[in-house]
Structure formats: structure tokens, C-alpha cells
């Protein structure tokens, strides 16, 4: 995350600020400039003379982003295909939390060069775009997942009590809405990369053969649990279930680490800018010492470890693979 400052008065700002607490300027976030900018009459005039407008979800989803055309949704909100109905107060409260996490994700995807095309829109003739279904929980439950570019999130996960209950029930060390989004978009990214056959072959040598039956894998995982020595080669127990899950878990950690290192740099916790490639060097030289320190800070305040994971050499190789794959993908599609 970037450390933003008010362009009018220099006051430090948070990503979600809609008004500067010091000078009172109305604010919005520009994805193109990756900056929080002041509004004038509800609009932003960019340096090139273009006029930007506030997202149509500014009230509904507390969205702070700008959009090119008045009355339309910003690049993040536009990716949401289904949301709770008007009048579903609990669902809409969850939507605000989920959309906030999604904006953080969309900013990352934009910077990585992942195309942000709404599935089924005119810009998506091949049908390889993204869509999010952010759904209120139902008596039968809403299954979080990814299918052919469509990501489903159960908004019950925005409630701390529900999410913590699920975390304990599934014996997970970490469970957040942002983590869900980063994991599920990992399935989408792998789906994009599947288009390129030699890359999929390379993925198979690291993550295993993704053609293994997924239903069997789920049954086996929940009946037998992970292999005893899973920590040597996997970032999480869930990653052991199927090669698809290993890729998605690795991808989620790739984003966790990138974002956390950027934040530490922006807020002066790291004195120097880290060199991001190869990714494994960044992890070893920068992230692991930082994560250890942050875990200790959390312990000193009586909190759980901030990053309760161990990164081994095989996991580093997987992280390097996803970094390399997305860089090549972005370069080719640019
Ligand atoms: Zn200000
Ligand atoms: Zn928006
Ligand atoms: Zn998954």
C-alpha cells in the first residue's frame, strides 16, 4: 500500500479517505495516477485536461475511486456482477467491506498487468474477463470459489465472528476477506496462463498435474488431511489438496508479500527500496526478516503472529515461477 498525501495541504491520507481531515478537500482515488486527488465540484481535472468523475458506488459501497464517465462504475466496482439486493442491510454492510478489499486487489492486478475486463462486456469478446459475485449468505451456504473467471465470495466472511469460527473449524492460521480474494484471483490468473501450453508444462513440474480429479482431491483432503511432511514443500495445508490450490495459495502469498513490502517501504519501516526480482531474493533478504520482526511486535502486544507461515526452498521456487509467469504474461499482452 502506498503512503498517500493530500495534494492541497500535504496531510498524510489513507487509501479510503474521501475528505482531508486538515484542509477539508473532497478526495478520490485515481487508478491511473495511483494517487488520491482533490475533487472540485465533485470532479477531478487531470494534468492532461481529462475530467474524471466519482464512482456511482461512492455511497452504496463507500467507493472512493474515479471513473471516466459520469454516473458509471469505477474499474473495481464494474467487475462486480452480483451484489446484495437493495434493502438487504446486512449484505450491503458486508459489501462495503468486501469492495474495500477488492479495490486493494484491483490496484495490485492493474500494476501487475492483469487485464481488468468485466466478463461478458463488449471489451470481452473471448469471454476471458473477470466477474465477482459478492453474495449474502443463504441457509444452504455460499461456496467461495472461482469458475471460468467468475469469483464468488460469501459476504458472511466480512463478519469477524463468522470468519474466525470458520478459521478455527478449518484449522487455518490465517483467514481474511483480502486473502480469499487474492487466492481466488490466483485461480483466474492460472486460468489465463493455461492458454500458453509450455507454461502449463512448467507449472506441472512445480505444482503437480492439474488434470488430477478435483473432486477426488477434495474428498481425500477432508478425509485424510494433508501429508505429514507438507510443510517442507507447501505454503499451507490447503495447498496440498490439488495443484490448482497450490498455485492459488502461492499466488496469494506472492500478493501478500509484495503488498506488505511496499507498505513497509512507503511507511519508512524499510530504509531502502527492495529490488523485487528475483522474487525469492526479496523474500529471503527483505520479507522474512521483516515478517519475523512483525510477528515479534504482534507477540509483544499479545496478538497472534501477523504472518504465521514458513517459506521453504520449494515454496520459493513456486513464488519465483508465479512472478516470472505474470511478468511474461504482462509483457506479451502489453
Ligand atoms: Zn488536505
Ligand atoms: Zn467504485
Ligand atoms: Zn482455491
Coordinates of C-alpha atoms and ligand atoms in Angstrom, one line a residue:
X1 CA 0.0 0.0 0.0
X2 CA 1.1 3.5 -0.8
X3 CA 1.5 6.3 1.7
X4 CA -0.7 9.0 0.2
X5 CA -0.6 12.7 1.0
X6 CA -3.1 15.4 0.3
X7 CA -2.1 17.4 -2.8
X8 CA -3.6 20.6 -1.3
X9 CA -2.1 20.6 2.2
X10 CA 0.4 17.7 2.4
X11 CA -1.5 15.9 5.2
X12 CA -1.0 12.1 5.2
X13 CA -4.0 10.3 3.8
X14 CA -5.3 6.7 3.9
X15 CA -6.4 4.8 0.8
X16 CA -10.1 5.1 1.9
X17 CA -10.2 8.9 2.7
X18 CA -12.9 10.8 0.9
X19 CA -12.1 14.1 2.6
X20 CA -8.9 15.6 4.0
X21 CA -9.3 15.9 7.8
X22 CA -7.0 19.0 7.8
X23 CA -7.9 21.2 4.8
X24 CA -11.4 19.7 4.1
X25 CA -10.7 18.9 0.4
X26 CA -13.0 16.3 -1.1
X27 CA -10.9 13.4 -2.4
X28 CA -11.0 10.4 -4.7
X29 CA -8.5 7.8 -5.9
X30 CA -7.2 7.8 -9.4
X31 CA -6.1 4.3 -10.5
X32 CA -4.2 5.7 -13.5
X33 CA -2.1 8.1 -11.3
X34 CA -2.1 5.7 -8.3
X35 CA -2.8 8.8 -6.2
X36 CA -5.5 10.3 -4.1
X37 CA -6.5 13.5 -5.8
X38 CA -8.6 16.5 -4.8
X39 CA -12.1 17.0 -6.3
X40 CA -13.5 20.2 -7.5
X41 CA -17.3 20.3 -7.8
X42 CA -17.3 16.5 -7.5
X43 CA -14.9 16.1 -10.4
X44 CA -11.2 15.8 -11.0
X45 CA -9.4 17.5 -13.8
X46 CA -6.2 15.6 -14.6
X47 CA -3.0 17.1 -15.8
X48 CA -3.9 16.2 -19.4
X49 CA -7.2 18.1 -19.1
X50 CA -9.3 14.9 -18.9
X51 CA -12.2 15.2 -16.5
X52 CA -12.8 12.3 -14.1
X53 CA -15.9 11.6 -12.0
X54 CA -16.7 9.8 -8.8
X55 CA -17.8 6.2 -8.9
X56 CA -21.5 5.6 -8.9
X57 CA -21.0 3.3 -5.9
X58 CA -19.5 6.2 -3.8
X59 CA -22.4 5.9 -1.4
X60 CA -23.5 2.3 -1.8
X61 CA -20.1 0.7 -1.4
X62 CA -18.2 3.6 0.1
X63 CA -16.1 3.6 -3.1
X64 CA -13.5 6.3 -3.3
X65 CA -12.4 5.7 -6.9
X66 CA -12.7 7.8 -10.0
X67 CA -14.4 6.7 -13.2
X68 CA -14.1 8.1 -16.8
X69 CA -17.8 8.7 -17.4
X70 CA -20.2 10.4 -15.1
X71 CA -22.7 8.0 -13.5
X72 CA -20.7 4.9 -14.2
X73 CA -18.8 2.4 -12.0
X74 CA -15.1 2.6 -11.4
X75 CA -12.7 -0.1 -12.7
X76 CA -13.1 -2.1 -9.5
X77 CA -16.9 -1.8 -8.9
X78 CA -17.5 -2.6 -12.6
X79 CA -16.2 -6.1 -12.0
X80 CA -18.9 -6.9 -9.5
X81 CA -21.6 -8.8 -11.4
X82 CA -23.9 -9.6 -8.4
X83 CA -24.3 -7.8 -5.1
X84 CA -26.9 -8.0 -2.3
X85 CA -30.3 -6.5 -3.1
X86 CA -31.3 -3.0 -2.0
X87 CA -32.8 -3.4 1.4
X88 CA -30.5 -6.3 2.4
X89 CA -28.8 -4.2 5.1
X90 CA -26.5 -6.9 6.5
X91 CA -25.5 -7.9 3.0
X92 CA -24.8 -4.3 1.9
X93 CA -22.7 -3.7 5.1
X94 CA -20.7 -6.7 4.1
X95 CA -20.4 -5.4 0.5
X96 CA -18.7 -2.2 1.8
X97 CA -16.0 -4.4 3.5
X98 CA -15.6 -6.7 0.6
X99 CA -15.4 -3.9 -2.0
X100 CA -12.7 -2.2 0.0
X101 CA -10.6 -5.3 0.0
X102 CA -11.4 -5.8 -3.7
X103 CA -10.1 -2.3 -4.5
X104 CA -6.8 -3.2 -2.9
X105 CA -6.7 -6.3 -5.0
X106 CA -7.7 -4.5 -8.2
X107 CA -4.9 -1.9 -7.7
X108 CA -2.4 -4.8 -7.4
X109 CA -3.7 -6.5 -10.5
X110 CA -3.6 -3.3 -12.5
X111 CA 0.0 -2.7 -11.5
X112 CA 0.9 -6.3 -12.4
X113 CA -0.7 -6.0 -15.8
X114 CA -3.5 -8.5 -15.2
X115 CA -6.3 -7.4 -17.6
X116 CA -9.3 -5.9 -15.7
X117 CA -12.0 -6.7 -18.2
X118 CA -15.6 -7.3 -17.0
X119 CA -16.7 -10.7 -18.2
X120 CA -19.4 -10.6 -20.8
X121 CA -18.8 -6.9 -21.5
X122 CA -18.2 -5.5 -25.0
X123 CA -14.5 -5.4 -24.2
X124 CA -14.5 -9.2 -23.6
X125 CA -15.3 -10.9 -26.9
X126 CA -13.3 -14.0 -25.9
X127 CA -15.1 -14.4 -22.6
X128 CA -11.9 -14.5 -20.6
X129 CA -12.7 -11.5 -18.4
X130 CA -13.4 -11.3 -14.6
X131 CA -16.7 -11.1 -12.7
X132 CA -17.3 -11.1 -9.0
X133 CA -20.4 -12.4 -7.3
X134 CA -20.4 -10.9 -3.8
X135 CA -23.3 -12.7 -2.2
X136 CA -25.2 -12.6 1.1
X137 CA -25.1 -15.9 3.0
X138 CA -28.0 -18.3 2.5
X139 CA -29.3 -21.2 4.6
X140 CA -27.5 -23.6 2.3
X141 CA -24.3 -21.5 2.4
X142 CA -22.5 -19.7 -0.4
X143 CA -19.4 -21.6 -1.6
X144 CA -16.4 -19.3 -2.1
X145 CA -14.6 -20.2 -5.4
X146 CA -13.6 -19.5 -8.9
X147 CA -15.1 -20.9 -12.1
X148 CA -14.0 -19.7 -15.6
X149 CA -13.3 -16.1 -14.4
X150 CA -16.2 -15.8 -12.1
X151 CA -15.2 -15.3 -8.4
X152 CA -17.9 -16.0 -5.7
X153 CA -17.4 -14.6 -2.2
X154 CA -19.7 -15.3 0.7
X155 CA -20.2 -11.9 2.4
X156 CA -20.7 -13.6 5.8
X157 CA -16.8 -13.8 5.7
X158 CA -16.8 -10.0 6.3
X159 CA -18.1 -10.7 9.8
X160 CA -15.3 -11.3 12.3
X161 CA -17.2 -13.8 14.4
X162 CA -18.2 -16.0 11.4
X163 CA -14.8 -15.8 9.7
X164 CA -13.0 -16.7 12.9
X165 CA -15.3 -19.6 13.5
X166 CA -14.6 -20.9 10.0
X167 CA -10.9 -20.4 10.5
X168 CA -10.8 -22.5 13.7
X169 CA -13.1 -25.1 12.2
X170 CA -10.8 -25.5 9.2
X171 CA -7.7 -25.3 11.3
X172 CA -6.3 -22.3 9.3
X173 CA -3.6 -20.0 10.7
X174 CA -4.9 -17.0 8.6
X175 CA -8.2 -16.1 7.1
X176 CA -9.2 -12.7 5.8
X177 CA -11.5 -11.4 3.0
X178 CA -8.5 -10.0 1.2
X179 CA -6.8 -13.4 1.5
X180 CA -9.9 -15.0 -0.1
X181 CA -9.8 -12.5 -3.0
X182 CA -6.1 -13.0 -3.6
X183 CA -6.5 -16.8 -3.5
X184 CA -9.5 -16.9 -5.9
X185 CA -7.9 -14.4 -8.4
X186 CA -4.9 -16.8 -8.3
X187 CA -7.2 -19.4 -10.0
X188 CA -8.2 -16.8 -12.6
X189 CA -4.5 -16.0 -13.3
X190 CA -3.7 -19.6 -13.7
X191 CA -6.6 -20.0 -16.0
X192 CA -5.2 -17.1 -18.1
X193 CA -1.8 -18.8 -18.1
X194 CA -3.3 -22.1 -19.2
X195 CA -3.7 -20.6 -22.6
X196 CA 0.0 -20.9 -23.0
X197 CA 0.8 -24.7 -23.2
X198 CA 4.6 -24.7 -22.5
X199 CA 4.0 -22.6 -19.4
X200 CA 1.4 -25.1 -18.1
X201 CA 4.0 -27.8 -18.5
X202 CA 6.5 -25.8 -16.5
X203 CA 3.8 -25.3 -13.8
X204 CA 3.2 -29.1 -13.6
X205 CA 6.8 -29.8 -12.6
X206 CA 6.4 -27.4 -9.6
X207 CA 2.8 -27.7 -8.6
X208 CA 1.9 -31.2 -9.9
X209 CA -0.5 -32.3 -12.7
X210 CA -3.6 -30.1 -12.5
X211 CA -5.5 -32.7 -14.6
X212 CA -5.8 -34.8 -11.4
X213 CA -9.5 -35.2 -10.5
X214 CA -10.5 -32.3 -8.3
X215 CA -13.5 -34.0 -6.6
X216 CA -11.4 -36.9 -5.5
X217 CA -8.7 -34.5 -4.2
X218 CA -11.3 -32.6 -2.1
X219 CA -12.7 -35.9 -0.7
X220 CA -9.2 -37.2 0.1
X221 CA -8.1 -33.9 1.7
X222 CA -11.0 -33.7 4.1
X223 CA -11.0 -37.4 4.9
X224 CA -7.2 -37.8 5.5
X225 CA -5.8 -34.3 5.9
X226 CA -2.5 -33.2 4.4
X227 CA 0.6 -35.4 4.2
X228 CA 2.6 -35.3 7.5
X229 CA 5.6 -33.6 5.9
X230 CA 3.6 -31.0 3.9
X231 CA 5.4 -28.0 5.5
X232 CA 8.6 -29.0 3.5
X233 CA 7.0 -28.2 0.2
X234 CA 3.8 -26.3 0.6
X235 CA 2.9 -22.8 2.0
X236 CA -0.3 -24.1 3.6
X237 CA -2.1 -27.3 4.3
X238 CA -4.9 -26.3 1.9
X239 CA -2.3 -26.1 -0.9
X240 CA -1.7 -29.8 -0.6
X241 CA -5.2 -30.6 -1.8
X242 CA -4.8 -30.2 -5.5
X243 CA -2.2 -28.5 -7.9
X244 CA -4.8 -25.7 -8.6
X245 CA -5.0 -24.9 -4.9
X246 CA -1.2 -24.9 -4.6
X247 CA -0.9 -22.4 -7.4
X248 CA -3.7 -20.2 -5.9
X249 CA -2.2 -20.3 -2.4
X250 CA 1.3 -19.5 -3.8
X251 CA -0.2 -16.6 -5.8
X252 CA -2.0 -15.2 -2.8
X253 CA 1.3 -15.2 -0.9
X254 CA 3.0 -13.5 -3.8
X255 CA 0.5 -10.7 -3.4
X256 CA 0.6 -10.7 0.4
X257 CA 4.4 -10.3 0.3
X258 CA 4.5 -7.7 -2.5
X259 CA 1.9 -5.5 -0.8
X260 CA 3.5 -5.9 2.7
X261 CA 7.0 -5.0 1.4
X262 CA 5.6 -2.0 -0.5
X263 CA 3.8 -0.8 2.6
X264 CA 6.9 -1.2 4.8
X265 CA 8.9 0.8 2.2
X266 CA 6.2 3.5 1.9
X267 CA 6.0 4.0 5.7
X268 CA 9.7 4.1 6.2
X269 CA 9.9 0.7 8.1
X270 CA 12.4 -0.4 5.4
X271 CA 15.1 2.2 4.8
X272 CA 15.8 1.2 1.2
X273 CA 13.6 0.2 -1.7
X274 CA 13.9 -3.6 -2.2
X275 CA 14.8 -5.0 -5.6
X276 CA 11.8 -7.1 -6.5
X277 CA 13.5 -9.7 -8.7
X278 CA 14.2 -12.5 -8.4
X279 CA 11.3 -12.7 -6.0
X280 CA 13.0 -15.4 -3.9
X281 CA 15.8 -12.9 -3.1
X282 CA 13.2 -10.3 -2.0
X283 CA 11.6 -12.9 0.2
X284 CA 14.9 -14.1 1.8
X285 CA 16.6 -10.7 2.2
X286 CA 13.6 -8.4 2.9
X287 CA 10.4 -10.2 3.7
X288 CA 11.5 -13.0 6.1
X289 CA 13.4 -10.6 8.4
X290 CA 10.5 -8.1 8.2
X291 CA 7.9 -10.8 8.9
X292 CA 9.8 -12.2 11.8
X293 CA 10.1 -8.7 13.3
X294 CA 6.4 -8.0 12.7
X295 CA 5.5 -11.4 14.3
X296 CA 7.5 -10.4 17.4
X297 CA 5.8 -7.0 17.5
X298 CA 2.5 -8.7 17.5
X299 CA 3.6 -11.1 20.2
X300 CA 4.7 -8.2 22.3
X301 CA 1.2 -6.9 22.1
X302 CA -0.3 -10.3 22.9
X303 CA -1.6 -10.8 19.4
X304 CA -1.3 -13.8 17.0
X305 CA 1.6 -13.8 14.6
X306 CA 1.0 -11.4 11.7
X307 CA 2.4 -13.9 9.1
X308 CA 2.1 -17.4 10.5
X309 CA 3.8 -19.2 7.6
X310 CA 7.1 -20.8 6.9
X311 CA 8.7 -20.4 3.4
X312 CA 10.9 -23.2 2.4
X313 CA 13.1 -23.6 -0.7
X314 CA 10.4 -25.4 -2.8
X315 CA 7.9 -22.7 -1.9
X316 CA 10.5 -20.0 -3.0
X317 CA 10.8 -21.8 -6.4
X318 CA 7.0 -21.7 -6.8
X319 CA 6.9 -18.0 -5.9
X320 CA 9.6 -17.3 -8.5
X321 CA 7.6 -19.2 -11.0
X322 CA 4.4 -17.1 -10.5
X323 CA 6.4 -13.9 -10.5
X324 CA 8.1 -14.8 -13.8
X325 CA 4.9 -16.1 -15.3
X326 CA 2.9 -12.9 -14.6
X327 CA 5.8 -10.7 -15.8
X328 CA 6.0 -12.6 -19.1
X329 CA 2.2 -12.6 -19.5
X330 CA 2.0 -8.8 -18.9
X331 CA 4.9 -8.2 -21.3
X332 CA 3.3 -10.2 -24.0
X333 CA -0.2 -8.8 -23.6
X334 CA 1.1 -5.2 -23.3
Ligands
LIG1 ZN1 -5.6 18.4 2.8
LIG2 ZN1 -16.2 2.1 -7.4
LIG3 ZN1 -9.0 -22.3 -4.4

